[in-house]
Amino acid sequence: MKISYNWLQQFLTIDWEATKVGELLTDLGLEVEGIEKIESVKGSLKGVVVGEVLTCVKHSNADRLKVTTVDIGKENPVQIVCGAPNVAAGQKVPVATVGTMLYDANGEGFKIKKGKIRGEESNGMICAEDELGLGSDHDGIMVLDKKLKVGTPAAEVFNIETDYVFEIGLTPNRSDAMSHFGVARDLRAGLLQKEIQKELISPSVSDFHVDERTLRIDVEVEDKDLAPRYCGISITDVTVKDSPEWIQNRLKAIGLTPKNNIVDITNYVLHELGQPLHAFDAQKIKGNKIKVKTLKEGTKFTTLDEVERELSSEDIMICDADSNPLCIGGVFGGLNSGVTENTSSIFLESAYFNPVSIRKTAKRHGLNTDASFRFERGIDINTTEYALKRAALLIEEYAGGKLASDVSDFYPEKMEDFQVFLSYENAFRLIGQEIPKDTIKNILASLEIKINSETEGGLGLTIPTYRTDVLREADIIEEILRVYGFNNIEFSNKLNTSITFNKDNSTVVENSVANHLSSLGFNETMANSLTKPEYLKFSEVLNEDYNVNMLNPLSNDLGVMRQSLLFSGLESVAYNINRKNTSLKFYEFGKTYHKYSDKYQEDKHLSVFVTGNRTKDSWLEASRSSEFFYLKGVISTLLERLGIKNLKTTPTKSDIFNEGVSFSLGKIKLVDFGTIKKSILKEFGIKQEVLYADFNWENLLKLANTKKIKITDLPKFPSVKRDLALLLDSKVEFKEVYNLAFQSERTLLKDVDLFDVYEGDKLPKGKKSYGISFMLQDENKTLEDKQIDKIMMKLQQTFENKLDAVLR
């Protein structure tokens, strides 16, 4: 939300620097995310002064140029070459002196330099309206009032404003601060805490009165729950034209484009007081009657943006006597009922609509307007009539309008101020220290919270209706604390904590897996759990009936909760590839969501994505692309790290893979992995191969929890290594050699390792050579050669007898 400092100063006279004000607003809970300097004309016309043309003669070398001498208030006049057809001696004109920066309509700057034009010296520029950024006219130079003093800065002549705009990150609960007056009210409370007394100046409506009642438009509200309050007034004889410059400057400062005086005044009051208003062309209200009602489901209505929309039976609609829709109440106006340049009479609306209804309507139609932003958060119902009178007086003053009716005010059930009791004990406990009771009372008074009663233990309070977020004792304490200042609360040097024992080691396992993958160069991602419903078409395993649909989605792309981590991961892959980052290794811990006939179910998964090269390009080694067996190796080492071995490999049943397998332990499936189908990748604009693994985290966790850790002493005696070169049948696998070795020697044999395999024409046909290393160790003594030789002979004989091995 943008707040103008100049606008704030209309309500609160303060001469602090903008940065200092920003710091106080942040301390008050209105976080200032940035401060921007704004000029009503870029550059503020610095270096531009009022000059008087003393002489004007035709240029000797150019038919369309003239050579002038201009008095700019300096000791000597300056010579300026000018091409404007209307320049003449005796005129008062704006002159950009040498060194001045001027800016075009696109904000591009150019510097005025001393130079020669067709041989004549020129020391400045006599300016046209568009060259100064004051309009679009370029037919000739601006001719100023002759009464102006030579040398007067142009910024003073044209009332150029310099402003500072605060960008406030407003939290949804602070609807009271959605206006300049609301921010000024908070700022005043903060100043009072610093013992700076400032009067809060509110716009006066004391001049409001109706002389002639010539246009009566009745108001009928069908459902008071949807529109608890609705005010309106008729104004005739309006002239639709440009707004006064000061209103335009206020709106421009906060990023709004001025349109005409009527629309600008409604926008001005909206940002001044926080009350949305809407002006209807009165001649377009049939039957001189306004009906606030709902219409049939599917009714067509064209809004101001020329979009035809289908209405819901829950939308609040502003209609005429024949129930023709004029406006979506509190959200957006209609194309055919708004103010135009031909409008001469208006009906001005100021209302309080049900916040929940407005929020649903705005989301339903994909609209987010300044009005809906405020209505859906809750405005002050008791400001409705006041804001209407404020706008009516401005229209009367700047559009020539005449108040043509009394204020119609539908307000059947007056909203009363809220009552809360504040306990001092609870306040001190939540704040963490005792604050003087007088300080608490002063803070409450500065927030316009009335003290009805006082006891030894606390205060009975009345909360004003504009504080829709203050409903509980805890809310009052929060208000006291934010004005008192979080920075003023003392912190103890003592830190108290408790240590709890948790048998659930899922976090430990997750961290272990994350560390392992990160050590292999993978990056962790976190994707949105909401996704597109269209992704279901890519797999028959995913079922539309299992979708968990959003009742009020932010957009069509976030309509359902994901049934698979695949597609959100591919979005990340595509995003990176489109930005020339083509070698990727991602992993994500996330949940999938399903709705079954009898329950909702969430399942946790670990997804892994690999594409491009395994490592970054380097002069040390050639690039190697990632392929299926690389991913298989990553998965295998990860499972081994968790102590999960003896896996069963089967073809995967998932239809998202071009080629894929599953790892299982018994009947428990742990992971599906493989290469993703090109047809799926094409939908994401991915042209390179992508490998994907989907771990069932709950199954993984279940098996990882059963891993037993055995701790033994380090051996005191040395190990011995012996090698055998065996000639074996080519069908013999190392696994058979490995198992036979441990069957032959169970006590002293610690490890068997295959370090060489040879198959070639120097060996008999159907034979191969294994180089095998055996490690022997006795935990109680050092092994002797005789004992070692005996074991090796036993191993050799076992291989000869069982595998027909021959020692080479």
CSV table of N, CA, C and O in Angstrom, one decimal, residues 519-612:
chain,number,residue,atom,x,y,z
A,519,SER,N,25.7,-34.1,-0.7
A,519,SER,CA,27.1,-34.3,-0.9
A,519,SER,C,27.4,-34.8,-2.3
A,519,SER,O,28.6,-34.7,-2.7
A,520,LEU,N,26.4,-35.4,-3.0
A,520,LEU,CA,26.6,-35.8,-4.3
A,520,LEU,C,26.3,-34.7,-5.3
A,520,LEU,O,26.2,-35.0,-6.5
A,521,GLY,N,26.0,-33.5,-4.8
A,521,GLY,CA,25.8,-32.3,-5.7
A,521,GLY,C,24.4,-32.0,-6.0
A,521,GLY,O,24.1,-31.2,-6.9
A,522,PHE,N,23.4,-32.7,-5.3
A,522,PHE,CA,22.0,-32.4,-5.5
A,522,PHE,C,21.6,-31.1,-4.7
A,522,PHE,O,22.2,-30.8,-3.7
A,523,ASN,N,20.6,-30.5,-5.3
A,523,ASN,CA,20.0,-29.3,-4.6
A,523,ASN,C,18.6,-29.6,-4.1
A,523,ASN,O,17.8,-30.2,-4.9
A,524,GLU,N,18.3,-29.2,-2.9
A,524,GLU,CA,16.9,-29.5,-2.4
A,524,GLU,C,15.9,-28.4,-2.9
A,524,GLU,O,16.3,-27.2,-3.0
A,525,THR,N,14.8,-28.8,-3.4
A,525,THR,CA,13.7,-27.9,-3.8
A,525,THR,C,12.5,-28.0,-3.0
A,525,THR,O,12.3,-29.0,-2.2
A,526,MET,N,11.6,-27.0,-3.1
A,526,MET,CA,10.4,-27.1,-2.4
A,526,MET,C,9.3,-26.5,-3.3
A,526,MET,O,9.3,-25.3,-3.6
A,527,ALA,N,8.4,-27.3,-3.8
A,527,ALA,CA,7.4,-26.8,-4.7
A,527,ALA,C,6.1,-26.6,-4.1
A,527,ALA,O,5.8,-27.1,-2.9
A,528,ASN,N,5.2,-25.9,-4.7
A,528,ASN,CA,3.8,-25.7,-4.2
A,528,ASN,C,3.0,-27.0,-4.2
A,528,ASN,O,3.1,-27.8,-5.2
A,529,SER,N,2.3,-27.2,-3.2
A,529,SER,CA,1.4,-28.4,-3.2
A,529,SER,C,0.2,-28.3,-4.0
A,529,SER,O,-0.5,-29.3,-4.3
A,530,LEU,N,-0.1,-27.1,-4.5
A,530,LEU,CA,-1.2,-26.8,-5.4
A,530,LEU,C,-0.7,-26.9,-6.8
A,530,LEU,O,0.4,-26.4,-7.2
A,531,THR,N,-1.5,-27.5,-7.7
A,531,THR,CA,-1.0,-27.7,-9.1
A,531,THR,C,-2.2,-27.6,-10.1
A,531,THR,O,-3.4,-27.4,-9.7
A,532,LYS,N,-1.9,-27.9,-11.4
A,532,LYS,CA,-2.9,-27.8,-12.4
A,532,LYS,C,-3.7,-29.1,-12.5
A,532,LYS,O,-3.1,-30.2,-12.5
A,533,PRO,N,-5.0,-29.1,-12.6
A,533,PRO,CA,-5.8,-30.3,-12.8
A,533,PRO,C,-5.5,-31.0,-14.1
A,533,PRO,O,-5.6,-32.2,-14.2
A,534,GLU,N,-5.0,-30.3,-15.1
A,534,GLU,CA,-4.7,-30.9,-16.4
A,534,GLU,C,-3.6,-31.9,-16.4
A,534,GLU,O,-3.4,-32.7,-17.3
A,535,TYR,N,-2.7,-31.9,-15.3
A,535,TYR,CA,-1.6,-32.8,-15.3
A,535,TYR,C,-2.0,-34.3,-15.2
A,535,TYR,O,-1.3,-35.2,-15.4
A,536,LEU,N,-3.3,-34.5,-14.7
A,536,LEU,CA,-3.8,-35.8,-14.6
A,536,LEU,C,-3.8,-36.6,-15.9
A,536,LEU,O,-3.6,-37.9,-15.9
A,537,LYS,N,-3.9,-35.9,-17.0
A,537,LYS,CA,-4.0,-36.6,-18.3
A,537,LYS,C,-2.7,-37.4,-18.7
A,537,LYS,O,-2.7,-38.2,-19.6
A,538,PHE,N,-1.6,-37.1,-18.0
A,538,PHE,CA,-0.3,-37.6,-18.4
A,538,PHE,C,-0.1,-39.0,-17.8
A,538,PHE,O,0.9,-39.7,-18.1
A,539,SER,N,-1.0,-39.5,-16.9
A,539,SER,CA,-0.8,-40.8,-16.3
A,539,SER,C,-2.1,-41.4,-16.0
A,539,SER,O,-3.0,-40.7,-15.4
A,540,GLU,N,-2.3,-42.7,-16.3
A,540,GLU,CA,-3.5,-43.4,-15.9
A,540,GLU,C,-3.5,-43.8,-14.5
A,540,GLU,O,-4.6,-44.1,-13.9
A,541,VAL,N,-2.4,-43.7,-13.8
A,541,VAL,CA,-2.3,-44.0,-12.4
A,541,VAL,C,-3.0,-43.0,-11.6
A,541,VAL,O,-3.6,-43.2,-10.5
A,542,LEU,N,-2.9,-41.7,-12.1
A,542,LEU,CA,-3.6,-40.6,-11.4
A,542,LEU,C,-5.0,-40.5,-11.8
A,542,LEU,O,-5.4,-40.7,-12.9
A,543,ASN,N,-5.9,-40.3,-10.8
A,543,ASN,CA,-7.3,-40.4,-11.0
A,543,ASN,C,-8.0,-39.1,-10.6
A,543,ASN,O,-7.8,-38.6,-9.5
A,544,GLU,N,-8.8,-38.6,-11.5
A,544,GLU,CA,-9.5,-37.3,-11.3
A,544,GLU,C,-10.5,-37.4,-10.0
A,544,GLU,O,-10.7,-36.5,-9.3
A,545,ASP,N,-11.0,-38.6,-9.8
A,545,ASP,CA,-11.9,-38.8,-8.7
A,545,ASP,C,-11.1,-38.7,-7.3
A,545,ASP,O,-11.8,-38.5,-6.3
A,546,TYR,N,-9.8,-38.8,-7.4
A,546,TYR,CA,-9.0,-38.7,-6.1
A,546,TYR,C,-8.5,-37.3,-5.9
A,546,TYR,O,-7.8,-37.0,-4.9
A,547,ASN,N,-8.9,-36.3,-6.7
A,547,ASN,CA,-8.5,-35.0,-6.6
A,547,ASN,C,-9.0,-34.3,-5.3
A,547,ASN,O,-10.2,-34.5,-5.0
A,548,VAL,N,-8.1,-33.6,-4.7
A,548,VAL,CA,-8.6,-32.7,-3.6
A,548,VAL,C,-8.7,-31.3,-4.2
A,548,VAL,O,-7.6,-30.6,-4.4
A,549,ASN,N,-9.9,-30.9,-4.5
A,549,ASN,CA,-10.1,-29.6,-5.2
A,549,ASN,C,-10.2,-28.4,-4.3
A,549,ASN,O,-10.7,-28.5,-3.2
A,550,MET,N,-9.6,-27.3,-4.7
A,550,MET,CA,-9.8,-26.0,-4.0
A,550,MET,C,-11.1,-25.4,-4.2
A,550,MET,O,-11.6,-25.3,-5.4
A,551,LEU,N,-11.8,-25.1,-3.2
A,551,LEU,CA,-13.1,-24.4,-3.3
A,551,LEU,C,-13.0,-23.0,-3.9
A,551,LEU,O,-13.9,-22.5,-4.6
A,552,ASN,N,-11.9,-22.3,-3.5
A,552,ASN,CA,-11.7,-21.0,-4.0
A,552,ASN,C,-10.3,-20.7,-4.4
A,552,ASN,O,-9.5,-20.1,-3.8
A,553,PRO,N,-9.9,-21.3,-5.6
A,553,PRO,CA,-8.5,-21.3,-6.0
A,553,PRO,C,-8.1,-19.9,-6.4
A,553,PRO,O,-8.8,-19.1,-6.9
A,554,LEU,N,-6.8,-19.6,-6.1
A,554,LEU,CA,-6.2,-18.4,-6.5
A,554,LEU,C,-6.2,-18.2,-8.0
A,554,LEU,O,-6.3,-17.1,-8.5
A,555,SER,N,-6.0,-19.3,-8.7
A,555,SER,CA,-6.0,-19.3,-10.2
A,555,SER,C,-6.2,-20.7,-10.7
A,555,SER,O,-6.2,-21.7,-9.9
A,556,ASN,N,-6.5,-20.9,-12.0
A,556,ASN,CA,-6.7,-22.2,-12.5
A,556,ASN,C,-5.5,-23.1,-12.4
A,556,ASN,O,-5.6,-24.3,-12.4
A,557,ASP,N,-4.3,-22.5,-12.4
A,557,ASP,CA,-3.1,-23.2,-12.3
A,557,ASP,C,-2.9,-23.8,-10.9
A,557,ASP,O,-1.9,-24.6,-10.7
A,558,LEU,N,-3.7,-23.4,-9.9
A,558,LEU,CA,-3.5,-23.8,-8.5
A,558,LEU,C,-4.9,-24.4,-8.1
A,558,LEU,O,-5.3,-24.1,-6.9
A,559,GLY,N,-5.5,-25.2,-8.9
A,559,GLY,CA,-6.9,-25.6,-8.6
A,559,GLY,C,-7.0,-26.9,-7.8
A,559,GLY,O,-8.0,-27.1,-7.2
A,560,VAL,N,-6.0,-27.7,-7.8
A,560,VAL,CA,-6.1,-29.0,-7.0
A,560,VAL,C,-4.8,-29.2,-6.3
A,560,VAL,O,-3.7,-28.6,-6.6
A,561,MET,N,-4.8,-30.1,-5.3
A,561,MET,CA,-3.6,-30.5,-4.6
A,561,MET,C,-3.0,-31.7,-5.3
A,561,MET,O,-3.7,-32.5,-5.9
A,562,ARG,N,-1.7,-31.7,-5.4
A,562,ARG,CA,-1.0,-32.7,-6.2
A,562,ARG,C,-1.1,-34.1,-5.8
A,562,ARG,O,-1.1,-34.4,-4.6
A,563,GLN,N,-1.3,-35.0,-6.8
A,563,GLN,CA,-1.3,-36.4,-6.5
A,563,GLN,C,0.1,-37.0,-6.8
A,563,GLN,O,0.4,-38.2,-6.5
A,564,SER,N,1.0,-36.2,-7.3
A,564,SER,CA,2.4,-36.7,-7.6
A,564,SER,C,3.3,-35.5,-7.5
A,564,SER,O,2.9,-34.4,-7.8
A,565,LEU,N,4.6,-35.8,-7.1
A,565,LEU,CA,5.6,-34.8,-7.1
A,565,LEU,C,6.3,-34.5,-8.4
A,565,LEU,O,7.1,-33.6,-8.6
A,566,LEU,N,5.9,-35.4,-9.4
A,566,LEU,CA,6.6,-35.3,-10.7
A,566,LEU,C,6.4,-34.0,-11.4
A,566,LEU,O,7.4,-33.3,-11.8
A,567,PHE,N,5.2,-33.5,-11.5
A,567,PHE,CA,4.9,-32.4,-12.4
A,567,PHE,C,5.4,-31.0,-11.8
A,567,PHE,O,5.9,-30.2,-12.6
A,568,SER,N,5.3,-30.8,-10.5
A,568,SER,CA,5.9,-29.6,-9.9
A,568,SER,C,7.4,-29.6,-10.0
A,568,SER,O,8.0,-28.6,-10.2
A,569,GLY,N,8.0,-30.9,-10.0
A,569,GLY,CA,9.5,-31.0,-10.2
A,569,GLY,C,9.8,-30.6,-11.6
A,569,GLY,O,10.9,-30.0,-11.9
A,570,LEU,N,9.1,-31.1,-12.6
A,570,LEU,CA,9.3,-30.8,-14.0
A,570,LEU,C,9.2,-29.3,-14.3
A,570,LEU,O,9.9,-28.8,-15.1
A,571,GLU,N,8.3,-28.6,-13.6
A,571,GLU,CA,8.2,-27.2,-13.7
A,571,GLU,C,9.5,-26.5,-13.3
A,571,GLU,O,10.0,-25.6,-14.0
A,572,SER,N,10.1,-27.0,-12.2
A,572,SER,CA,11.4,-26.4,-11.8
A,572,SER,C,12.5,-26.8,-12.8
A,572,SER,O,13.3,-25.9,-13.1
A,573,VAL,N,12.5,-28.0,-13.3
A,573,VAL,CA,13.5,-28.4,-14.3
A,573,VAL,C,13.4,-27.5,-15.5
A,573,VAL,O,14.4,-26.9,-16.0
A,574,ALA,N,12.1,-27.3,-16.0
A,574,ALA,CA,11.9,-26.5,-17.2
A,574,ALA,C,12.3,-25.0,-17.0
A,574,ALA,O,12.9,-24.4,-17.9
A,575,TYR,N,12.0,-24.5,-15.8
A,575,TYR,CA,12.3,-23.1,-15.5
A,575,TYR,C,13.8,-22.9,-15.5
A,575,TYR,O,14.3,-21.9,-16.1
A,576,ASN,N,14.6,-23.9,-15.0
A,576,ASN,CA,16.1,-23.8,-15.0
A,576,ASN,C,16.6,-23.9,-16.4
A,576,ASN,O,17.5,-23.2,-16.9
A,577,ILE,N,16.1,-24.9,-17.2
A,577,ILE,CA,16.6,-25.1,-18.5
A,577,ILE,C,16.4,-23.9,-19.4
A,577,ILE,O,17.2,-23.5,-20.2
A,578,ASN,N,15.2,-23.3,-19.3
A,578,ASN,CA,14.9,-22.1,-20.0
A,578,ASN,C,15.8,-20.9,-19.7
A,578,ASN,O,15.9,-20.0,-20.5
A,579,ARG,N,16.6,-21.0,-18.6
A,579,ARG,CA,17.5,-20.0,-18.2
A,579,ARG,C,19.0,-20.5,-18.4
A,579,ARG,O,19.8,-20.1,-17.6
A,580,LYS,N,19.1,-21.4,-19.3
A,580,LYS,CA,20.5,-22.0,-19.7
A,580,LYS,C,21.2,-22.7,-18.6
A,580,LYS,O,22.4,-22.9,-18.6
A,581,ASN,N,20.4,-23.2,-17.6
A,581,ASN,CA,21.0,-24.1,-16.6
A,581,ASN,C,20.5,-25.5,-16.8
A,581,ASN,O,19.5,-25.9,-16.4
A,582,THR,N,21.3,-26.2,-17.7
A,582,THR,CA,20.8,-27.5,-18.2
A,582,THR,C,21.2,-28.7,-17.5
A,582,THR,O,20.7,-29.8,-17.7
A,583,SER,N,22.2,-28.6,-16.6
A,583,SER,CA,22.7,-29.7,-15.8
A,583,SER,C,22.2,-29.6,-14.4
A,583,SER,O,22.6,-28.8,-13.7
A,584,LEU,N,21.2,-30.5,-14.1
A,584,LEU,CA,20.4,-30.3,-12.9
A,584,LEU,C,20.4,-31.6,-12.1
A,584,LEU,O,20.2,-32.7,-12.6
A,585,LYS,N,20.4,-31.4,-10.7
A,585,LYS,CA,20.2,-32.6,-9.8
A,585,LYS,C,19.4,-32.0,-8.6
A,585,LYS,O,19.9,-31.3,-7.8
A,586,PHE,N,18.1,-32.4,-8.6
A,586,PHE,CA,17.2,-31.9,-7.6
A,586,PHE,C,16.7,-33.1,-6.7
A,586,PHE,O,16.6,-34.2,-7.2
A,587,TYR,N,16.3,-32.7,-5.5
A,587,TYR,CA,15.5,-33.7,-4.7
A,587,TYR,C,14.5,-32.8,-3.9
A,587,TYR,O,14.8,-31.7,-3.5
A,588,GLU,N,13.4,-33.5,-3.5
A,588,GLU,CA,12.4,-32.8,-2.8
A,588,GLU,C,11.7,-33.8,-1.8
A,588,GLU,O,11.3,-34.9,-2.2
A,589,PHE,N,11.5,-33.4,-0.6
A,589,PHE,CA,10.6,-34.1,0.4
A,589,PHE,C,9.3,-33.4,0.3
A,589,PHE,O,9.2,-32.2,0.6
A,590,GLY,N,8.2,-34.1,-0.1
A,590,GLY,CA,6.9,-33.5,-0.2
A,590,GLY,C,5.8,-34.5,0.0
A,590,GLY,O,6.0,-35.7,0.0
A,591,LYS,N,4.6,-34.0,0.0
A,591,LYS,CA,3.4,-34.8,0.2
A,591,LYS,C,2.6,-34.8,-1.0
A,591,LYS,O,2.5,-33.9,-1.8
A,592,THR,N,1.9,-36.0,-1.2
A,592,THR,CA,0.8,-36.1,-2.2
A,592,THR,C,-0.5,-36.2,-1.5
A,592,THR,O,-0.6,-36.6,-0.3
A,593,TYR,N,-1.6,-35.8,-2.2
A,593,TYR,CA,-2.9,-35.7,-1.5
A,593,TYR,C,-3.9,-36.4,-2.3
A,593,TYR,O,-4.0,-36.2,-3.6
A,594,HIS,N,-4.7,-37.2,-1.7
A,594,HIS,CA,-5.8,-38.0,-2.3
A,594,HIS,C,-7.1,-38.0,-1.5
A,594,HIS,O,-7.1,-38.0,-0.3
A,595,LYS,N,-8.2,-37.9,-2.2
A,595,LYS,CA,-9.5,-38.0,-1.6
A,595,LYS,C,-10.2,-39.3,-2.0
A,595,LYS,O,-10.5,-39.5,-3.2
A,596,TYR,N,-10.3,-40.2,-1.1
A,596,TYR,CA,-11.0,-41.5,-1.3
A,596,TYR,C,-12.4,-41.4,-0.9
A,596,TYR,O,-12.8,-40.4,-0.3
A,597,SER,N,-13.2,-42.4,-1.1
A,597,SER,CA,-14.6,-42.4,-0.8
A,597,SER,C,-14.9,-42.2,0.7
A,597,SER,O,-15.8,-41.6,1.1
A,598,ASP,N,-14.0,-42.7,1.5
A,598,ASP,CA,-14.2,-42.6,2.9
A,598,ASP,C,-13.3,-41.8,3.7
A,598,ASP,O,-13.4,-41.6,4.9
A,599,LYS,N,-12.2,-41.2,3.0
A,599,LYS,CA,-11.3,-40.4,3.8
A,599,LYS,C,-10.4,-39.6,2.9
A,599,LYS,O,-10.3,-39.8,1.6
A,600,TYR,N,-9.7,-38.6,3.5
A,600,TYR,CA,-8.6,-37.9,2.8
A,600,TYR,C,-7.3,-38.5,3.2
A,600,TYR,O,-7.1,-38.9,4.4
A,601,GLN,N,-6.3,-38.6,2.3
A,601,GLN,CA,-5.0,-39.2,2.7
A,601,GLN,C,-3.9,-38.4,2.2
A,601,GLN,O,-3.9,-38.0,1.0
A,602,GLU,N,-2.9,-38.2,3.0
A,602,GLU,CA,-1.6,-37.6,2.7
A,602,GLU,C,-0.5,-38.6,2.8
A,602,GLU,O,-0.4,-39.3,3.8
A,603,ASP,N,0.3,-38.7,1.7
A,603,ASP,CA,1.5,-39.6,1.7
A,603,ASP,C,2.7,-38.8,1.4
A,603,ASP,O,2.8,-38.0,0.5
A,604,LYS,N,3.8,-39.1,2.2
A,604,LYS,CA,5.0,-38.4,2.0
A,604,LYS,C,5.9,-39.1,1.0
A,604,LYS,O,6.0,-40.4,1.0
A,605,HIS,N,6.6,-38.4,0.2
A,605,HIS,CA,7.5,-39.0,-0.9
A,605,HIS,C,8.8,-38.2,-0.9
A,605,HIS,O,8.9,-37.1,-0.4
A,606,LEU,N,9.8,-38.9,-1.4
A,606,LEU,CA,11.0,-38.2,-1.8
A,606,LEU,C,11.2,-38.4,-3.3
A,606,LEU,O,11.2,-39.5,-3.8
A,607,SER,N,11.3,-37.2,-4.0
A,607,SER,CA,11.5,-37.3,-5.4
A,607,SER,C,12.9,-36.8,-5.8
A,607,SER,O,13.5,-36.0,-5.1
A,608,VAL,N,13.5,-37.4,-6.8
A,608,VAL,CA,14.8,-37.1,-7.3
A,608,VAL,C,14.8,-36.9,-8.8
A,608,VAL,O,14.2,-37.7,-9.5
A,609,PHE,N,15.4,-35.8,-9.2
A,609,PHE,CA,15.4,-35.5,-10.7
A,609,PHE,C,16.9,-35.3,-11.1
A,609,PHE,O,17.7,-34.6,-10.4
A,610,VAL,N,17.2,-35.9,-12.2
A,610,VAL,CA,18.6,-35.8,-12.8
A,610,VAL,C,18.5,-35.5,-14.3
A,610,VAL,O,17.7,-36.2,-15.0
A,611,THR,N,19.2,-34.5,-14.8
A,611,THR,CA,19.2,-34.3,-16.2
A,611,THR,C,20.5,-33.5,-16.6
A,611,THR,O,21.1,-32.9,-15.7
A,612,GLY,N,21.0,-33.7,-17.8
A,612,GLY,CA,22.2,-33.0,-18.2
A,612,GLY,C,23.5,-33.8,-17.8
A,612,GLY,O,23.4,-35.0,-17.6
